[in-house]
Structures are given as C-alpha cells and as structure tokens.
C-alpha cells in the first residue's frame, strides 16, 4: 500500500452545545463583514436567528437566504456575484449540504475571476488559485459531511458536477446535534442514508486506508444503531447525537477515501429527476452493493458486523449476502422506496441515466469492481425492477 495523505478541517467543534463556540471562532478569524448563506425554510423555522444571536453585535451581517435544495449552477453564479459585490470578509454557511456547498463556493470564488462554470470538475477549464475568504460551516442535517469535505456539488441540466479543491475546506466546522432536532422523519431518513453510504463507499473504496477504515467503521456503527430511532423519535437526544457524529466521521472518511458507484449512479437521478441526494443514494445502495459484492466480500462482512449483526458463524459469502439484505431492510424501514419505478422513472430513461453516470469517472475510479456502461445499466435495471442484478 502507498503512503497516504490525510487532511482534515483544522478546527472542529463537535457534539451537543458546540454552537456556543461560534462567536469566539468568528472573532478569531478577524472579520467584520459576514455573509451568511442559508435556506428560507431555516429562516422561517427561527433556526437562523437563534444561531446568529450568538454573534456579537459588532459584526455586520449580510444574509443570503435563497438557497434551494440540490442547488443549481445558476444559483452558484448568482451567489458568487452577490458575495463579490458585498465585499464580505467571512462566510458562514448554515443548513444542509445545499447551503454549505454554496457557502464554500461563494467563499473561494469571491477572490477569483470568472464564473463558477469555469471551475467545474468535468467540464471546467480553470484551476483555483487561492483559498478565498475564511469560512465557518454549521450543518443542520446529519448527512452530507459538507462541513468537512473539499467538494461542492451543483445540479446541471441532466446530472451533477462538482467544484473540488482543498481550498474549499472550512476553517472551522461546528457540528451540533441539537440543530438537527427539528429535522422531519423523511429528511432524517434520506440524509442519514447518505451519511451511511459515505461510510460504506469509503470503506470499500480502492483508496481506503487504516485511517479511513477506522473512521468509516465507527460511522457505520453509530449510524446503524441510531438511524431508525432518529426517524421515529426525532427528539431522542442520544439517537440524534449518534447520527450527527456518524455523519461527521463518515464525512472525514469519504473526504479522504472517496465515494464511488452509488454516488456516480445517484448524481443523474438528482440532476435529471430532482430526487433528493439522500433518496437517490438510498434507492441505489442495495443494488450497487449487491452488484459489486463479489469484489469486496471481506469488507462487506466487516460492514455487516458494524451494522450490529454477528458474522462470526458465517462465511464471507454468506455474511456479504446478508449485508445486502440488511441494507435493503434498513432503506425500507426508514420509509424510502426500493425501486426506481416508485420515483416515476420509466424503463426508457435507463439508457440516458447510464450515459450520464459513465461520465462520473472521478467517482467510478474508486469502485472495487470496475463499472462499465453495461454494468451500470444492469444496476439501474435491477433498481428499476426491484430484483437482483444479473
Ligand atoms: N459537499 C459534499 O461533500 C456533499 C456530499 C453529499 C451531498 N452533497 C450535496 O448536498 C446537497 C443535499 O444536502 P442535504 O441532504 O443536507 O439536504 P438540503 O441541504 O438540500 O436540505 C434538505 C431540506 O431539509 C431542510 N432542513 C435542513 N436542516 C433542517 C433542520 N434542522 N430542520 C428542519 N429542516 C431542515 C432544508 O430546509 C431543506 O428543505 C445536495 O446538493 C448534494 O449533492 C454534498
Ligand atoms: Fe452523498
């Protein structure tokens, strides 16, 4: 194995009450004019006011509250223009992955020329040159891990693309489970499965290392034991805390080891059909893992154990099959459909989805089993029918 390079956000406040550190961190970054990037729902909920009340009145605050779920490239362009005009000195992102991803782009591109489009991973032509404005990221979902990754995801016409560079890493991440208490069951479920998918894909990634393995396994344990409870009883402090830590650790794992096939196939579902990121991962997770199972039986046996089941009496063949079954049960138990049909996708869409997914080379390159166009089609077909892939 090659020596690994591991990097993390340098300052993290994690756990119940972490948000109390916001003011001292904003002050330490030495800025006066703050741009806050968030979504309108969190403003209506009173969450944004509650958080911003922690800031000293000496700060001048500009609010950008137009973030919509699965933000588009156009929204990124609008926000970057707004950030440049306002001469902000610090960006604070409050929300799910959608708000945090946009906050990251705004902070970095504030000090660059050109459009967001120029810096996209697949179709862009320009390289980022500097870190931009300092940023503090505060997640309110337990899902994307955006607060500690170097990626921002944007929806294009038929798929998604990313801006990715270590310049996108936050200066400070504040992960407070209390902020997730208000998440409704459906969003708890989809964002929680997104986090679980990060940990699973990082664990079976060809770039996995002892460091990312430790993070991924602990994340799977924490998410596995808390997600059903957090969906059913949203006020359960222990379940919310476990899910929040799980999502944070899964983020650290996948930032360093990468995600792969599930995300590659999920992106076109988000881009084309506007299915929420977590749901598109959830509906595909059992089918992708079933398809690649033979390439990572030992690792799937470990995942089965981390989910709380006992693999000791089983062969790796048996345990990895049971692992797929349990992933299917988990997706069902948290109330997410198990077939593409139920998301109103037609069989005639599968070819186009395959064409888009195959472009996600950055992600597919980390799959333990190489996935070519015919493999991707078979997985989509299995997920469409709700049967095992051939
Ligand atoms: N940067 C990364 O590393 C990364 C990784 C995975 C996904 N993503 C991207 O993140 C986006 C999805 O983010 P998400 O899944 O966190 O969802 P989201 O940010 O789109 O939020 C989903 C909904 O939940 C609501 N919400 C958020 N927090 C809430 C709370 N505490 N209480 C009540 N409602 C709340 C929001 O208002 C919104 O309506 C997608 O664009 C996806 O592609 C990014
Ligand atoms: Fe994800």
Coordinates of C-alpha atoms and ligand atoms in Angstrom, one line a residue:
X1 CA 0.0 0.0 0.0
X2 CA 1.2 3.5 -0.8
X3 CA 1.8 6.0 1.9
X4 CA -1.4 8.0 2.5
X5 CA -2.0 11.7 2.6
X6 CA -4.7 12.6 5.1
X7 CA -6.1 16.1 5.6
X8 CA -8.8 17.4 7.8
X9 CA -10.5 20.7 8.6
X10 CA -8.2 22.2 11.1
X11 CA -10.7 23.2 13.8
X12 CA -13.8 21.3 14.7
X13 CA -16.3 21.7 17.4
X14 CA -18.4 18.6 17.6
X15 CA -21.2 17.5 20.0
X16 CA -24.1 18.9 22.0
X17 CA -23.7 22.6 22.6
X18 CA -20.9 23.0 20.0
X19 CA -22.7 26.1 18.6
X20 CA -21.7 28.1 21.7
X21 CA -18.3 28.5 20.1
X22 CA -19.5 30.4 17.1
X23 CA -18.8 33.9 18.4
X24 CA -15.2 33.2 19.5
X25 CA -14.4 31.5 16.2
X26 CA -15.9 34.3 14.1
X27 CA -13.9 36.8 16.2
X28 CA -10.7 34.8 15.8
X29 CA -11.0 34.9 12.1
X30 CA -10.7 38.7 12.3
X31 CA -13.5 39.7 10.0
X32 CA -16.2 42.4 10.5
X33 CA -18.5 41.9 7.4
X34 CA -20.0 38.4 7.4
X35 CA -22.0 36.8 4.7
X36 CA -24.4 34.1 6.0
X37 CA -25.6 31.6 3.4
X38 CA -28.7 29.6 4.3
X39 CA -32.1 28.5 3.1
X40 CA -35.6 30.2 3.5
X41 CA -37.0 27.2 5.4
X42 CA -34.4 27.5 8.2
X43 CA -35.1 31.2 8.4
X44 CA -38.9 30.6 8.9
X45 CA -38.1 27.9 11.5
X46 CA -36.3 30.5 13.6
X47 CA -33.1 28.5 13.4
X48 CA -31.0 31.1 11.7
X49 CA -31.9 33.9 14.2
X50 CA -31.2 31.6 17.1
X51 CA -27.7 30.9 15.7
X52 CA -26.9 34.4 14.7
X53 CA -28.0 35.7 18.1
X54 CA -24.8 34.1 19.4
X55 CA -22.7 36.6 17.4
X56 CA -21.6 39.9 18.9
X57 CA -23.4 43.0 17.6
X58 CA -20.1 44.4 16.3
X59 CA -20.4 42.1 13.3
X60 CA -22.1 43.4 10.2
X61 CA -24.2 40.6 8.8
X62 CA -25.5 40.1 5.2
X63 CA -28.0 37.3 4.8
X64 CA -28.3 35.3 1.6
X65 CA -31.4 33.1 2.2
X66 CA -32.3 31.9 -1.3
X67 CA -30.6 28.5 -1.2
X68 CA -32.9 25.8 -2.6
X69 CA -32.3 22.0 -2.2
X70 CA -29.9 20.4 -4.7
X71 CA -28.7 23.9 -5.8
X72 CA -28.1 24.6 -9.5
X73 CA -25.1 26.1 -11.2
X74 CA -27.1 29.2 -11.8
X75 CA -27.7 29.7 -8.1
X76 CA -24.0 29.3 -7.5
X77 CA -23.3 32.0 -10.1
X78 CA -25.8 34.4 -8.5
X79 CA -24.4 33.9 -5.0
X80 CA -20.8 34.4 -6.2
X81 CA -21.8 37.7 -7.9
X82 CA -23.6 38.8 -4.7
X83 CA -20.6 37.9 -2.5
X84 CA -18.1 39.8 -4.7
X85 CA -20.4 42.9 -4.7
X86 CA -20.9 42.9 -0.9
X87 CA -17.2 42.7 -0.2
X88 CA -17.8 40.1 2.5
X89 CA -14.8 39.1 4.7
X90 CA -16.1 35.9 6.2
X91 CA -18.7 33.4 5.0
X92 CA -20.9 31.4 7.5
X93 CA -22.9 28.5 6.0
X94 CA -25.9 27.3 8.0
X95 CA -28.0 24.4 6.7
X96 CA -27.9 21.1 4.9
X97 CA -25.4 20.2 2.2
X98 CA -27.1 22.6 -0.2
X99 CA -26.4 25.7 1.9
X100 CA -22.9 24.6 2.9
X101 CA -21.8 23.7 -0.6
X102 CA -22.9 27.1 -1.8
X103 CA -21.2 28.9 1.1
X104 CA -17.9 27.1 0.2
X105 CA -18.2 28.2 -3.5
X106 CA -19.0 31.7 -2.5
X107 CA -16.0 32.0 -0.1
X108 CA -13.5 30.7 -2.6
X109 CA -14.7 32.3 -5.8
X110 CA -15.1 35.7 -4.1
X111 CA -11.4 36.1 -4.7
X112 CA -11.3 34.7 -8.2
X113 CA -12.2 35.9 -11.7
X114 CA -14.7 34.2 -14.0
X115 CA -17.7 32.0 -13.4
X116 CA -18.4 29.0 -11.2
X117 CA -18.9 27.1 -14.5
X118 CA -15.2 27.6 -15.4
X119 CA -14.1 25.7 -12.3
X120 CA -16.3 22.6 -12.6
X121 CA -14.6 19.3 -12.3
X122 CA -15.9 17.6 -15.5
X123 CA -16.5 20.5 -17.9
X124 CA -14.4 23.3 -16.4
X125 CA -11.2 24.7 -17.8
X126 CA -9.7 26.8 -14.9
X127 CA -7.9 25.9 -11.7
X128 CA -8.5 27.6 -8.4
X129 CA -5.5 29.7 -7.2
X130 CA -6.2 30.7 -3.6
X131 CA -8.3 29.9 -0.6
X132 CA -10.6 32.9 -0.8
X133 CA -12.5 34.1 2.3
X134 CA -12.4 32.3 5.6
X135 CA -15.5 30.1 6.2
X136 CA -17.3 28.6 9.1
X137 CA -19.7 25.7 8.3
X138 CA -22.6 24.7 10.5
X139 CA -24.6 21.6 9.4
X140 CA -28.3 21.3 10.3
X141 CA -28.7 17.8 8.7
X142 CA -26.8 14.6 9.6
X143 CA -25.9 13.7 6.1
X144 CA -23.6 15.2 3.5
X145 CA -20.5 15.8 5.6
X146 CA -20.0 19.0 3.5
X147 CA -18.7 20.8 6.6
X148 CA -15.5 18.8 6.5
X149 CA -15.1 17.9 2.8
X150 CA -13.4 19.8 -0.1
X151 CA -16.3 19.4 -2.5
X152 CA -19.3 21.5 -3.6
X153 CA -22.0 19.7 -5.7
X154 CA -24.1 21.6 -8.2
X155 CA -27.0 20.4 -10.3
X156 CA -26.7 20.8 -14.1
X157 CA -29.4 20.1 -16.6
X158 CA -29.1 16.4 -16.6
X159 CA -26.6 15.4 -14.0
X160 CA -24.4 16.9 -11.3
X161 CA -20.8 18.2 -11.3
X162 CA -18.6 19.4 -8.5
X163 CA -16.0 22.1 -7.7
X164 CA -13.3 20.3 -5.7
X165 CA -10.1 21.5 -4.2
X166 CA -8.6 21.7 -0.7
X167 CA -9.2 25.4 -0.8
X168 CA -12.9 24.5 -0.3
X169 CA -12.2 23.1 3.2
X170 CA -13.8 25.1 6.0
X171 CA -11.6 26.9 8.5
X172 CA -14.0 25.9 11.3
X173 CA -16.7 23.2 11.3
X174 CA -19.3 23.3 14.1
X175 CA -21.3 20.1 14.3
X176 CA -24.0 20.4 16.9
X177 CA -26.7 17.6 17.0
X178 CA -29.1 19.9 18.8
X179 CA -29.5 21.7 15.4
X180 CA -30.9 18.5 13.9
X181 CA -33.8 18.0 16.3
X182 CA -36.2 19.8 14.0
X183 CA -35.5 17.6 11.0
X184 CA -38.7 15.8 9.9
X185 CA -38.6 12.0 9.6
X186 CA -38.3 11.9 5.8
X187 CA -35.3 14.2 5.7
X188 CA -33.7 12.4 8.7
X189 CA -34.0 9.2 6.7
X190 CA -32.6 10.3 3.4
X191 CA -29.8 12.4 4.8
X192 CA -28.9 9.6 7.3
X193 CA -28.7 7.0 4.5
X194 CA -26.5 9.5 2.5
X195 CA -24.1 9.5 5.5
X196 CA -24.2 5.7 5.8
X197 CA -23.4 5.5 2.0
X198 CA -20.4 7.8 2.5
X199 CA -19.0 5.5 5.2
X200 CA -19.8 2.3 3.2
X201 CA -18.3 3.6 0.0
X202 CA -15.2 4.9 1.8
X203 CA -14.8 1.5 3.4
X204 CA -14.9 -0.5 0.2
X205 CA -13.0 2.3 -1.9
X206 CA -9.8 1.3 -3.5
X207 CA -8.3 4.3 -1.7
X208 CA -9.3 3.1 1.7
X209 CA -6.5 3.2 4.3
X210 CA -6.2 2.2 8.0
X211 CA -7.1 5.8 9.0
X212 CA -10.2 6.0 6.8
X213 CA -11.2 2.4 7.8
X214 CA -11.3 3.4 11.5
X215 CA -13.5 6.5 10.7
X216 CA -15.8 4.5 8.4
X217 CA -16.4 1.6 10.7
X218 CA -17.2 3.8 13.7
X219 CA -19.5 5.9 11.4
X220 CA -21.4 2.7 10.3
X221 CA -21.7 1.5 13.9
X222 CA -23.1 4.9 15.0
X223 CA -25.5 5.4 12.1
X224 CA -26.6 1.7 12.1
X225 CA -27.7 1.9 15.7
X226 CA -29.4 5.3 15.6
X227 CA -31.0 5.9 12.3
X228 CA -34.3 4.0 12.8
X229 CA -34.8 5.7 16.2
X230 CA -33.9 9.2 14.9
X231 CA -36.5 8.8 12.1
X232 CA -39.2 7.5 14.5
X233 CA -38.4 9.7 17.6
X234 CA -36.8 12.9 16.3
X235 CA -36.4 14.2 19.8
X236 CA -34.3 11.4 21.1
X237 CA -31.1 13.1 22.1
X238 CA -28.9 10.0 22.1
X239 CA -30.0 9.0 18.6
X240 CA -29.5 12.5 17.2
X241 CA -26.0 12.7 18.8
X242 CA -25.0 9.3 17.4
X243 CA -26.3 10.2 13.9
X244 CA -24.6 13.5 14.0
X245 CA -21.2 12.0 15.0
X246 CA -21.8 9.2 12.4
X247 CA -22.3 11.7 9.6
X248 CA -19.3 13.8 10.7
X249 CA -17.0 10.7 10.8
X250 CA -18.4 9.4 7.5
X251 CA -17.5 12.8 6.0
X252 CA -14.0 12.6 7.3
X253 CA -13.7 9.0 5.9
X254 CA -15.0 9.8 2.4
X255 CA -13.2 13.1 2.0
X256 CA -10.0 11.1 2.3
X257 CA -11.0 7.7 0.6
X258 CA -13.7 8.9 -1.7
X259 CA -17.2 7.7 -2.6
X260 CA -17.8 5.6 -5.7
X261 CA -20.5 3.7 -7.6
X262 CA -23.6 4.6 -5.5
X263 CA -22.9 8.3 -5.8
X264 CA -21.9 8.0 -9.5
X265 CA -25.3 6.4 -10.3
X266 CA -27.2 8.7 -7.9
X267 CA -26.0 12.0 -9.5
X268 CA -28.1 11.7 -12.7
X269 CA -31.2 10.9 -10.6
X270 CA -30.7 14.2 -8.7
X271 CA -29.8 16.2 -11.8
X272 CA -32.4 14.8 -14.2
X273 CA -35.3 13.9 -11.9
X274 CA -34.6 16.2 -8.9
X275 CA -34.7 13.3 -6.4
X276 CA -33.1 14.4 -3.1
X277 CA -29.5 13.4 -2.9
X278 CA -30.1 11.1 0.1
X279 CA -33.0 9.3 -1.5
X280 CA -31.2 8.7 -4.8
X281 CA -28.3 7.1 -2.9
X282 CA -30.7 5.1 -0.7
X283 CA -32.7 3.6 -3.6
X284 CA -29.4 2.5 -5.3
X285 CA -27.4 1.5 -2.3
X286 CA -28.6 -2.2 -2.0
X287 CA -28.3 -2.8 -5.8
X288 CA -24.8 -1.3 -6.2
X289 CA -23.5 -3.2 -3.2
X290 CA -25.1 -6.4 -4.5
X291 CA -23.5 -6.0 -7.9
X292 CA -20.0 -5.3 -6.5
X293 CA -20.3 -7.8 -3.6
X294 CA -18.0 -10.4 -5.1
X295 CA -15.2 -7.9 -5.3
X296 CA -15.3 -6.9 -1.6
X297 CA -16.8 -9.8 0.4
X298 CA -14.4 -9.5 3.4
X299 CA -15.1 -5.7 3.7
X300 CA -18.9 -6.3 3.4
X301 CA -18.6 -8.9 6.2
X302 CA -17.0 -6.1 8.3
X303 CA -19.8 -3.8 7.4
X304 CA -22.4 -6.4 8.4
X305 CA -20.7 -6.6 11.8
X306 CA -20.5 -2.8 12.2
X307 CA -24.3 -2.6 11.5
X308 CA -24.7 -4.7 14.6
X309 CA -25.1 -8.2 13.3
X310 CA -22.9 -11.2 14.1
X311 CA -20.8 -12.5 11.2
X312 CA -18.8 -15.0 13.3
X313 CA -20.6 -18.2 12.3
X314 CA -20.9 -17.2 8.6
X315 CA -18.6 -17.5 5.6
X316 CA -17.7 -14.2 3.9
X317 CA -20.0 -15.3 1.0
X318 CA -23.0 -15.7 3.5
X319 CA -22.2 -12.6 5.5
X320 CA -21.8 -10.3 2.5
X321 CA -25.2 -11.6 1.1
X322 CA -26.8 -10.9 4.5
X323 CA -25.2 -7.4 4.5
X324 CA -27.0 -6.6 1.2
X325 CA -30.3 -7.9 2.7
X326 CA -29.8 -5.7 5.8
X327 CA -29.1 -2.6 3.8
X328 CA -32.3 -3.3 1.9
X329 CA -34.2 -3.7 5.2
X330 CA -32.8 -0.5 6.5
X331 CA -33.8 1.6 3.5
X332 CA -37.3 0.1 3.7
X333 CA -37.6 0.6 7.5
X334 CA -36.8 4.3 7.2
X335 CA -39.5 4.6 4.6
X336 CA -37.6 5.1 1.3
X337 CA -38.9 3.3 -1.8
X338 CA -36.8 0.4 -3.0
X339 CA -37.3 0.8 -6.7
X340 CA -36.8 3.5 -9.4
X341 CA -40.3 2.8 -10.6
X342 CA -41.7 4.3 -7.4
X343 CA -39.8 7.6 -8.2
X344 CA -41.7 7.7 -11.6
X345 CA -38.7 6.8 -13.6
X346 CA -39.5 4.9 -16.9
X347 CA -37.6 2.0 -18.2
X348 CA -36.8 4.1 -21.3
X349 CA -34.9 6.6 -19.1
X350 CA -32.3 4.0 -18.1
X351 CA -30.1 4.4 -21.2
X352 CA -29.8 8.1 -20.7
X353 CA -29.1 7.7 -17.0
X354 CA -26.3 5.2 -17.9
X355 CA -24.8 7.7 -20.3
X356 CA -24.7 10.4 -17.6
X357 CA -23.4 8.1 -14.9
X358 CA -20.5 6.8 -17.0
X359 CA -19.1 10.4 -17.1
X360 CA -18.6 10.3 -13.3
X361 CA -15.1 8.9 -13.8
X362 CA -13.7 10.5 -10.7
X363 CA -16.2 8.5 -8.6
X364 CA -16.3 5.3 -10.6
X365 CA -12.5 5.1 -10.5
X366 CA -12.6 4.2 -6.8
X367 CA -15.0 1.3 -7.1
X368 CA -13.5 -2.1 -6.0
X369 CA -15.2 -3.6 -9.1
X370 CA -14.7 -1.7 -12.4
X371 CA -18.1 -0.5 -13.6
X372 CA -18.6 -0.2 -17.3
X373 CA -21.6 1.1 -19.2
X374 CA -23.2 -2.4 -19.3
X375 CA -22.7 -2.9 -15.6
X376 CA -24.2 0.5 -14.8
X377 CA -27.2 -0.3 -17.0
X378 CA -27.7 -3.7 -15.2
X379 CA -27.7 -2.0 -11.8
X380 CA -30.2 0.7 -12.9
X381 CA -32.4 -2.1 -14.4
X382 CA -32.2 -4.1 -11.2
X383 CA -33.1 -1.0 -9.2
X384 CA -35.9 -0.3 -11.6
X385 CA -37.4 -3.8 -11.3
X386 CA -36.5 -4.3 -7.7
X387 CA -34.7 -7.5 -8.4
X388 CA -31.2 -8.7 -8.0
X389 CA -28.9 -7.6 -10.8
X390 CA -27.8 -10.3 -13.3
Ligands
LIG1 N1 -20.1 18.6 -0.3 C1 -20.3 17.4 -0.1 O1 -19.3 16.7 0.4 C2 -21.6 16.7 -0.4 C3 -21.8 15.3 -0.1 C4 -23.0 14.8 -0.3 C5 -24.0 15.6 -0.9 N2 -23.8 16.9 -1.2 C6 -24.9 17.8 -1.7 O2 -25.7 18.3 -0.6 C7 -27.0 18.6 -1.1 C8 -28.0 17.9 -0.2 O3 -27.9 18.3 1.2 P1 -28.8 17.7 2.3 O4 -29.1 16.3 2.0 O5 -28.1 18.1 3.6 O6 -30.2 18.5 2.2 P2 -30.5 20.0 1.9 O7 -29.5 20.9 2.4 O8 -31.0 20.2 0.5 O9 -31.8 20.2 2.9 C9 -32.9 19.4 2.7 C10 -34.1 20.1 3.3 O10 -34.0 20.0 4.7 C11 -34.3 21.2 5.3 N3 -33.6 21.3 6.6 C12 -32.2 21.3 6.8 N4 -31.9 21.3 8.1 C13 -33.1 21.2 8.8 C14 -33.4 21.2 10.2 N5 -32.5 21.2 11.1 N6 -34.7 21.2 10.5 C15 -35.7 21.1 9.5 N7 -35.4 21.2 8.2 C16 -34.1 21.2 7.8 C17 -33.9 22.2 4.3 O11 -34.5 23.5 4.5 C18 -34.3 21.6 3.0 O12 -35.6 21.9 2.7 C19 -27.1 18.0 -2.5 O13 -26.9 19.1 -3.4 C20 -25.9 17.1 -2.6 O14 -25.5 16.9 -3.9 C21 -22.6 17.5 -0.9
LIG2 FE1 -23.5 12.0 -0.5

